[in-house]
CSV table of C-alpha atoms and ligand atoms in Angstrom, one decimal:
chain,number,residue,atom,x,y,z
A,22,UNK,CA,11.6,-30.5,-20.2
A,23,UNK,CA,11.7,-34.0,-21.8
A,24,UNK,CA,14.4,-35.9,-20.6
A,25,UNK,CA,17.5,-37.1,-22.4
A,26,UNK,CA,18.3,-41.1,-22.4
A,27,UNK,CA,21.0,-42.1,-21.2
A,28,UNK,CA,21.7,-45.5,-23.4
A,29,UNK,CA,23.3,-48.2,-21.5
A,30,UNK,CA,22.9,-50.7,-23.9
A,31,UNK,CA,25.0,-48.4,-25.9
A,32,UNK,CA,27.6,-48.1,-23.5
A,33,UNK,CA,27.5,-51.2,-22.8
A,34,UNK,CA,28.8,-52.7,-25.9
A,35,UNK,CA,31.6,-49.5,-26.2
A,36,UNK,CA,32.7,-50.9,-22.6
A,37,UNK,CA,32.5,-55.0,-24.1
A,38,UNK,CA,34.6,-53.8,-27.2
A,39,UNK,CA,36.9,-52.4,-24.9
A,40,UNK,CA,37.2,-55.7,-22.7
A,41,UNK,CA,37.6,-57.6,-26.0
A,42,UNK,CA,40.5,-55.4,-27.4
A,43,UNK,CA,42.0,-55.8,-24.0
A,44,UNK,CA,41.7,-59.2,-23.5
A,45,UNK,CA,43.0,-59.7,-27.4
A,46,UNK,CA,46.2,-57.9,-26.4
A,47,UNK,CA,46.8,-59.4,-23.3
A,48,UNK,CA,46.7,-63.1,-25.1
A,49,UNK,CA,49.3,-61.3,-27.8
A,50,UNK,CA,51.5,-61.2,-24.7
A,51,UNK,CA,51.5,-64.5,-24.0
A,52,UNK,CA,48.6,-64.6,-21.4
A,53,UNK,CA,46.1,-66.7,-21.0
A,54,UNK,CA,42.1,-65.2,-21.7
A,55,UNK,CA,40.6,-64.7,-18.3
A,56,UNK,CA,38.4,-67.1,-16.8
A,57,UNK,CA,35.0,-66.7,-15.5
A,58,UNK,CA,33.0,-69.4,-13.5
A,59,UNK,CA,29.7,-68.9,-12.8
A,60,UNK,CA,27.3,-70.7,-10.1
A,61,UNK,CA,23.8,-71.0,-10.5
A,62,UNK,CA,21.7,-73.0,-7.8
A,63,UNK,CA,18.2,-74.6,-8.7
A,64,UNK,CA,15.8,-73.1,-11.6
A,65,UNK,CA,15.2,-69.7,-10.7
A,66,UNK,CA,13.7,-68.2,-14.3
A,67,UNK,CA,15.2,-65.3,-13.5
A,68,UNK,CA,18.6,-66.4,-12.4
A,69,UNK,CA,19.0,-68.7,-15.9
A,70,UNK,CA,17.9,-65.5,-18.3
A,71,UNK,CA,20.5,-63.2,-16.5
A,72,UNK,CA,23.4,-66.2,-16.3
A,73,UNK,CA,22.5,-66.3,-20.1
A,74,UNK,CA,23.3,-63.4,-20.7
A,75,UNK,CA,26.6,-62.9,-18.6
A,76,UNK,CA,27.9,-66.3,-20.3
A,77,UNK,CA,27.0,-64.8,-24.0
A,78,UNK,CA,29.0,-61.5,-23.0
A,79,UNK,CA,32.0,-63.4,-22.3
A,80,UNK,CA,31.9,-65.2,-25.3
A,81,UNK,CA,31.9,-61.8,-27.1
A,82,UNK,CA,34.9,-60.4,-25.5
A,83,UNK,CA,37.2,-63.4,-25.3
A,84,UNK,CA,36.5,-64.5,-21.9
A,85,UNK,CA,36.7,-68.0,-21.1
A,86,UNK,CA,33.3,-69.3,-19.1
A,87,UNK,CA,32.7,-72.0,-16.9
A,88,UNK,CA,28.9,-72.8,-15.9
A,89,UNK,CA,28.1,-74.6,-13.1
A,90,UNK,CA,24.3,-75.8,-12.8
A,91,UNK,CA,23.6,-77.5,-9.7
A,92,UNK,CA,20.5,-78.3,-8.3
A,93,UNK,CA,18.6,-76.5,-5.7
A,94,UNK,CA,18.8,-79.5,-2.6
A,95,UNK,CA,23.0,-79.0,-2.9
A,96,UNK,CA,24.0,-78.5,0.5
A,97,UNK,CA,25.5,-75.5,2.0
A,98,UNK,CA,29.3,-77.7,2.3
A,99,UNK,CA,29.0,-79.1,-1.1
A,100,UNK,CA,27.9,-75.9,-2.5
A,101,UNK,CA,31.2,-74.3,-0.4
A,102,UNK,CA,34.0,-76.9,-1.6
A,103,UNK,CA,32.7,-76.4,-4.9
A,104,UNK,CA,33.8,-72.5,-4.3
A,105,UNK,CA,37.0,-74.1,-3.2
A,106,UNK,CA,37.6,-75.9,-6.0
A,107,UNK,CA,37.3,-72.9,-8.3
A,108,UNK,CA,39.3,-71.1,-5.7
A,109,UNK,CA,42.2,-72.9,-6.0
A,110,UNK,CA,41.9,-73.6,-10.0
A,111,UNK,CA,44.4,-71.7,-11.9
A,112,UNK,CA,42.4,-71.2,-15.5
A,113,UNK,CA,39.6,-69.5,-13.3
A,114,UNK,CA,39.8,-65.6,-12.4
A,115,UNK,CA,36.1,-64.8,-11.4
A,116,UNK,CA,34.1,-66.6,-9.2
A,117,UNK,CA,29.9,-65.4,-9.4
A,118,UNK,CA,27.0,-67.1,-7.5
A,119,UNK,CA,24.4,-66.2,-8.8
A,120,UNK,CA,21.4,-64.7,-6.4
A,121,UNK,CA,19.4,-65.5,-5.1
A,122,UNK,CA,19.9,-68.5,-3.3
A,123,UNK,CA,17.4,-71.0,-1.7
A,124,UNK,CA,16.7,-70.9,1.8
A,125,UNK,CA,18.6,-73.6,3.4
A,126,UNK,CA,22.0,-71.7,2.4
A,127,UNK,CA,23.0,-69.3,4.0
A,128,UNK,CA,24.6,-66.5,1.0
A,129,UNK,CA,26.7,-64.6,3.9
A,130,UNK,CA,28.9,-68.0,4.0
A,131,UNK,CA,29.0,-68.5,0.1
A,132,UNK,CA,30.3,-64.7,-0.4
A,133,UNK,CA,33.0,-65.3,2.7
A,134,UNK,CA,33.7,-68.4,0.9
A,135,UNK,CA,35.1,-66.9,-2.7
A,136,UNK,CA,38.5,-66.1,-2.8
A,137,UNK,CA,38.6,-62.2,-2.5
A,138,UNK,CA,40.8,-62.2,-5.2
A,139,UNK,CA,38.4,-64.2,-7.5
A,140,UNK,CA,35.3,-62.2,-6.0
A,141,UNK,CA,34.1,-60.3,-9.4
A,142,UNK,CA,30.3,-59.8,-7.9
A,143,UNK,CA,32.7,-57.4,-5.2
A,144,UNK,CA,30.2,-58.5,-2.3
A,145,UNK,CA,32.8,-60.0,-0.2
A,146,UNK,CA,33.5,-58.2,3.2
A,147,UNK,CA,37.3,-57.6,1.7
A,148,UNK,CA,36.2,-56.3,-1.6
A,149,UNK,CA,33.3,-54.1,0.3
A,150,UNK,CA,36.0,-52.8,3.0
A,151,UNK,CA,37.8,-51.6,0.3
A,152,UNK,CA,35.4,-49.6,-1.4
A,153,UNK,CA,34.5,-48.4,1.9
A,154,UNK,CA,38.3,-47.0,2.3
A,155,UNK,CA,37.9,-45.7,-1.5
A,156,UNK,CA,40.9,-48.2,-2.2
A,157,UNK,CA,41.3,-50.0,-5.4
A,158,UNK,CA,39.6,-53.1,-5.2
A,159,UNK,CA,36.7,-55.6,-6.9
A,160,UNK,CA,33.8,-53.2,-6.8
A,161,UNK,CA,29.8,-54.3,-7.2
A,162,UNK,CA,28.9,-54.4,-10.4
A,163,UNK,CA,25.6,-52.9,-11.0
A,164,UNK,CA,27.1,-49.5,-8.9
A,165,UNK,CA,30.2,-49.4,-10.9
A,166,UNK,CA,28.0,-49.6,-14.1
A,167,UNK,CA,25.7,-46.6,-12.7
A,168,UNK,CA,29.6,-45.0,-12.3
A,169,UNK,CA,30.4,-45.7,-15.7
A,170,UNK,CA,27.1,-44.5,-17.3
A,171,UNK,CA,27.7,-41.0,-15.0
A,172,UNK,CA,31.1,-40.5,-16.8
A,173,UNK,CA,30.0,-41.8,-20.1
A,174,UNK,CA,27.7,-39.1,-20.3
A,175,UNK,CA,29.3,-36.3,-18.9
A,176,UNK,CA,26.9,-35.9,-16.2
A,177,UNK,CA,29.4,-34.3,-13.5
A,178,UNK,CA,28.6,-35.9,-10.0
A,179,UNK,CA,31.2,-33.5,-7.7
A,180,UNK,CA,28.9,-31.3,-5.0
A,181,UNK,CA,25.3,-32.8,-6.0
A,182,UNK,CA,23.3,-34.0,-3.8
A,183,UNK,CA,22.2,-37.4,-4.8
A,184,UNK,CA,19.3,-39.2,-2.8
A,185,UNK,CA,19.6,-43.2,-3.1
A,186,UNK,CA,16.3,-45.6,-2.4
A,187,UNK,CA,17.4,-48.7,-1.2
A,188,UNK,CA,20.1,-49.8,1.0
A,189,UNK,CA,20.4,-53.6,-0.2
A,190,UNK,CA,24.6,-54.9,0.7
A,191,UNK,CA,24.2,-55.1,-3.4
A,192,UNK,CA,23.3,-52.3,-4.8
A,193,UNK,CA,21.9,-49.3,-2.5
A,194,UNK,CA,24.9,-49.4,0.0
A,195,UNK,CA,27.9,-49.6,-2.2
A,196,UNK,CA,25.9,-47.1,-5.0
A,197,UNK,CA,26.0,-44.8,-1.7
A,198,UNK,CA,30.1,-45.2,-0.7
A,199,UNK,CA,30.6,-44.9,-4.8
A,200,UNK,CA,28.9,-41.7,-4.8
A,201,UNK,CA,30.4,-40.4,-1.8
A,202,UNK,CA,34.0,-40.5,-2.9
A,203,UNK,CA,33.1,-38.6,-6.5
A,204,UNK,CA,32.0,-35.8,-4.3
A,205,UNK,CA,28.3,-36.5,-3.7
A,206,UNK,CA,26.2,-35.5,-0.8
A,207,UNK,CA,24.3,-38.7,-0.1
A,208,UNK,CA,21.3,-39.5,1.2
A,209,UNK,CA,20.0,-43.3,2.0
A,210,UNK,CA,16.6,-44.0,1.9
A,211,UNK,CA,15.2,-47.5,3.0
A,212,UNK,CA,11.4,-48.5,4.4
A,213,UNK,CA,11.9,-46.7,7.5
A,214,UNK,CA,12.5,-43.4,6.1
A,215,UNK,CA,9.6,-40.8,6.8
A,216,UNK,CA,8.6,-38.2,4.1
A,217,UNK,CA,10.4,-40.1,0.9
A,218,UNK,CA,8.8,-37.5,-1.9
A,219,UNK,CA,10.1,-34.4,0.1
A,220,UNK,CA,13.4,-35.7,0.1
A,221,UNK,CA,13.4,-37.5,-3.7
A,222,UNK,CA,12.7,-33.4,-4.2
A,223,UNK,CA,15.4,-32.2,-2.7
A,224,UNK,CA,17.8,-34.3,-5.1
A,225,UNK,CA,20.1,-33.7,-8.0
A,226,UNK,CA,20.5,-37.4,-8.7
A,227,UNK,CA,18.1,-40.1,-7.7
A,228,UNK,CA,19.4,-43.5,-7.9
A,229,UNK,CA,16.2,-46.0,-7.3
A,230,UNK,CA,16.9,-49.5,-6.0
A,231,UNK,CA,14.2,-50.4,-4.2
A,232,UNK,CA,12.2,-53.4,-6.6
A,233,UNK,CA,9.0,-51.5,-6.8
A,234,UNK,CA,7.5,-51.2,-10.1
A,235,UNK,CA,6.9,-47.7,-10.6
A,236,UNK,CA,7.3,-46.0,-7.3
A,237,UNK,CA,9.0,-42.9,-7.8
A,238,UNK,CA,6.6,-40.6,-8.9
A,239,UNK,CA,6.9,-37.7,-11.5
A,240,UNK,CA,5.5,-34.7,-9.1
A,241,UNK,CA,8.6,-36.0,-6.7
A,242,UNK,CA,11.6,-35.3,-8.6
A,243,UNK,CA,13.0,-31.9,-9.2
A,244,UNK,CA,12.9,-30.2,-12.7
A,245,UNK,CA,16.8,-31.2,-14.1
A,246,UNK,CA,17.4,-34.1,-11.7
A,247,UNK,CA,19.3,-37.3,-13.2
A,248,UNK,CA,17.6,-40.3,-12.6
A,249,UNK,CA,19.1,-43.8,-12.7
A,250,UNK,CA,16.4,-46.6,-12.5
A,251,UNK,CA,17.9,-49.9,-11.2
A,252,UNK,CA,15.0,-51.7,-10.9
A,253,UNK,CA,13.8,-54.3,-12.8
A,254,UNK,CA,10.3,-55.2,-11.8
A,255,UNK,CA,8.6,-58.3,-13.8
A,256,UNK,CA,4.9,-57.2,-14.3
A,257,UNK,CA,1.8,-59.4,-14.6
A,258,UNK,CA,1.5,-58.8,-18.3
A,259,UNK,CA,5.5,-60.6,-18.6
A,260,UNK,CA,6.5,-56.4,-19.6
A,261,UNK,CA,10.0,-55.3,-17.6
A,262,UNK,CA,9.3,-52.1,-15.0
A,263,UNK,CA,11.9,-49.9,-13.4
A,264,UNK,CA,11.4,-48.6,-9.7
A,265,UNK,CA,10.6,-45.3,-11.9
A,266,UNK,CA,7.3,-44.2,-13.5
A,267,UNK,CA,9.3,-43.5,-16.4
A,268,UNK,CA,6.8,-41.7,-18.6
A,269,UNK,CA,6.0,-39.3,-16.0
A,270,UNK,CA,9.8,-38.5,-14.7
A,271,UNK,CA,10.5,-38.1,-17.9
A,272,UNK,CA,9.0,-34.7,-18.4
A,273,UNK,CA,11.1,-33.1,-15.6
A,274,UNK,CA,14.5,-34.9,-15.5
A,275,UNK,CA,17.1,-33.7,-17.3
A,276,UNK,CA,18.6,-37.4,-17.5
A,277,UNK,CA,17.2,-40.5,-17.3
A,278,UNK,CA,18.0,-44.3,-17.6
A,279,UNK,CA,14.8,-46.7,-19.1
A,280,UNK,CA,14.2,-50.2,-18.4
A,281,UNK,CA,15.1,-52.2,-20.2
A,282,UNK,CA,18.4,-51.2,-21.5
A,283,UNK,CA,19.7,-48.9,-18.9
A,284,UNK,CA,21.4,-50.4,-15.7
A,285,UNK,CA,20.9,-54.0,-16.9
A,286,UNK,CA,23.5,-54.5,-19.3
A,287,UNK,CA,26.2,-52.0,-17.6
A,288,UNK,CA,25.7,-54.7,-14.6
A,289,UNK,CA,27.2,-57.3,-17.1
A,290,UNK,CA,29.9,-55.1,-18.5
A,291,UNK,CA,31.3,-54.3,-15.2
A,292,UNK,CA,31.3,-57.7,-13.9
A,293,UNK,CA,33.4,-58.4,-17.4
A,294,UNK,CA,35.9,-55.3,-16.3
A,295,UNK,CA,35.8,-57.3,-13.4
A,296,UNK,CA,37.0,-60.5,-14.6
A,297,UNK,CA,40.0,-58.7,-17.0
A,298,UNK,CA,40.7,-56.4,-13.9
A,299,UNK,CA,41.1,-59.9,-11.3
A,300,UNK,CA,43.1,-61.8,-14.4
A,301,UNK,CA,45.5,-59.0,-14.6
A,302,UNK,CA,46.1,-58.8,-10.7
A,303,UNK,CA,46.5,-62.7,-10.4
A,304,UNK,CA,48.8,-62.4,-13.1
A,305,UNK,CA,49.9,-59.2,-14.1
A,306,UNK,CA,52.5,-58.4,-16.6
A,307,UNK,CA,56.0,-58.4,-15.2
A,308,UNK,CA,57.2,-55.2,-17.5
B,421,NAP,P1,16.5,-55.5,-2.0
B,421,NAP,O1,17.6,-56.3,-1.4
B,421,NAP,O2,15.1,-56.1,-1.9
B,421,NAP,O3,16.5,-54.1,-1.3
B,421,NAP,C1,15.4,-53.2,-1.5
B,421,NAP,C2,15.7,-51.9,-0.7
B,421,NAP,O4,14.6,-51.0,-1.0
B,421,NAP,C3,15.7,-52.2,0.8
B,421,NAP,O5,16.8,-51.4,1.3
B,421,NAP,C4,14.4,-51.7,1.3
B,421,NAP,O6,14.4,-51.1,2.6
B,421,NAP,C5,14.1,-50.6,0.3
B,421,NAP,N1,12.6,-50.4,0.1
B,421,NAP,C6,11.7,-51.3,-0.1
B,421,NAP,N2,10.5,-50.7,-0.2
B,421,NAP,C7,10.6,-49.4,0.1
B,421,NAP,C8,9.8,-48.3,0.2
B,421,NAP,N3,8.5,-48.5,0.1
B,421,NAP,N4,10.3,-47.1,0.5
B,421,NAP,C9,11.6,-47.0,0.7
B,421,NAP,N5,12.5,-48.0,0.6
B,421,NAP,C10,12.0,-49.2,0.3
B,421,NAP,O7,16.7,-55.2,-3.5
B,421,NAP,P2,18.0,-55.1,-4.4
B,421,NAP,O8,18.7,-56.4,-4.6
B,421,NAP,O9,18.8,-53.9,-3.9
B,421,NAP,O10,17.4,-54.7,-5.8
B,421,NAP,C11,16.6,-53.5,-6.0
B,421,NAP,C12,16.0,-53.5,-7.4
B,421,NAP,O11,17.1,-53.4,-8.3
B,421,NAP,C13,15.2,-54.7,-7.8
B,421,NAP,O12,14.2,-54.4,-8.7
B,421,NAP,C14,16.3,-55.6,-8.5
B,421,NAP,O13,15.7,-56.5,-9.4
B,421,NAP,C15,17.0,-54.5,-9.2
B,421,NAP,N6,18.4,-54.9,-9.5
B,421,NAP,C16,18.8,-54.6,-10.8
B,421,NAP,C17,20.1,-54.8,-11.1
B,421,NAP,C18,20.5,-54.4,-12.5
B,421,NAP,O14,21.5,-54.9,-13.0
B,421,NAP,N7,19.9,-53.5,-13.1
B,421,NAP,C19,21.0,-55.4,-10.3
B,421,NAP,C20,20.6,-55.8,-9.0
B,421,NAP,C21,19.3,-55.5,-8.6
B,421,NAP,P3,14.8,-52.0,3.9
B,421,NAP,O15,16.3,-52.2,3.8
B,421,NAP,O16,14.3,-51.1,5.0
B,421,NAP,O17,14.0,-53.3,3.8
């Protein structure tokens, strides 16, 4: 069997139309185009590529971006009335910081200090309860992309049993509550978990998030499982690797996400659904 791909840069820019059409008829009604202010702290190369990106997908769709580049030595109360500021400015519907951020702050404060309302990233302990209670809410964004590729392709989650590697508060654990409420068995696996392989076999759908290049091995996954790589590993050589060995997993899933162009861009598409979704609560129309 030789996997099919499951194209999220595809899907992707079906779900940016979307936002842009959306966003197009909610200024026909007299709205104003959402806002979107994004964070970043210090020169992280990785941090400026992905804000890069995130700011040139707003400009696609309509949405209004406000960058804010400040320097690593900000201090943890500066960095936090800046939050404020953003909280309490009317033209600005999304708040992101992006991660990660340097030692001396601590992150748990920055997400507690976003407006829940305003929290498009969905990591804030409201946003997260919420998800938790399967109640409408701000939801992460890479999970709710994995959501949307599911659909997109048809793949039918209800009574599978999907086996999740990685636990992070961004990606593993919400991925885990997401899959739960569409009817998934779930299993979390983390760095304590004895005899991974056996229980990647055992799985339907294998979401990895761990930030290992290539860990999940071929001989590991069962013939016809789906398999959604989150990872994105930078290798020696400057080539992007997935937490799958892709080649190899290839020739027994049924489904299968590469890297690039799988769970990257549906990250930025969901955090734009994000930023329409927290515009239209903050200001829905009164009809
Ligand atoms: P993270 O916070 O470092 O968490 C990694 C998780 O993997 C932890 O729960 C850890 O277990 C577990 N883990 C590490 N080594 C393991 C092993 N040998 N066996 C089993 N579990 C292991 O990472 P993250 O932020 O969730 O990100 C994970 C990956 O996704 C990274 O490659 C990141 O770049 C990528 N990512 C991609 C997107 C996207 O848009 N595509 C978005 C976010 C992240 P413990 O909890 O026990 O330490």
């Amino acid at each position: 069997m030789t996997a099919q791909l499951i194209d999220g840069k595809q899907i992707s820019q079906h779900i940016i139309e979307q936002v842009k059409l959306r966003v197009e008829a909610r200024r026909g009604r007299g709205k104003p185009a959402p806002g979107l202010a994004v964070i970043r702290v210090g020169e992280d190369s990785a941090s400026r590529i992905y804000v890069r990106n995130k700011l040139k997908a707003c400009a696609r769709c309509g949405v209004n971006s406000f960058s804010h580049e400040v320097p690593d030595s900000i201090s943890q109360p500066d960095l936090l009335a800046l939050i404020d500021r953003l909280n309490r400015d009317p033209a600005v519907d999304g708040i992101l910081v992006q991660l990660p951020l340097p030692g001396h702050i601590n992150s748990d404060a920055v997400t507690d200090g976003i407006d829940p309302s305003k929290d498009v990233d969905g990591f804030h302990p409201y946003n997260i309860g919420r998800l938790m209670l399967g109640l409408a809410g701000l939801r992460p964004c890479t999970p709710r992309g994995v959501m949307t590729l599911l659909q997109r392709s048809g793949i039918a989650i209800d009574g599978k049993d999907a086996v999740i590697l990685g636990r992070s508060n961004i990606v593993g654990r919400p991925m885990a509550l997401e899959l739960l409420h569409a009817g998934a068995t779930i299993t979390v696996c983390h760095s304590r978990t004895r005899e991974l392989p056996k229980k990647v076999a055992s799985a339907d759908l294998v979401v990895a998030a761990l930030g290992k290049p290539r860990f999940v091995q071929g001989s590991w996954v069962k013939s016809g499982a789906v398999v959604i790589d989150v990872g994105i590993n930078r290798l020696d050589d400057g080539s992007l690797a997935g937490d799958v060995d892709f080649e190899a997993v290839r020739q027994r899933a049924a489904w299968i996400t590469p890297v690039p162009g799988g769970v990257g861009p549906m990250t930025v598409a969901s955090l734009l659904e994000n930023t329409l979704q927290a515009a239209e609560n903050r200001d829905p129309d009164s009809s």
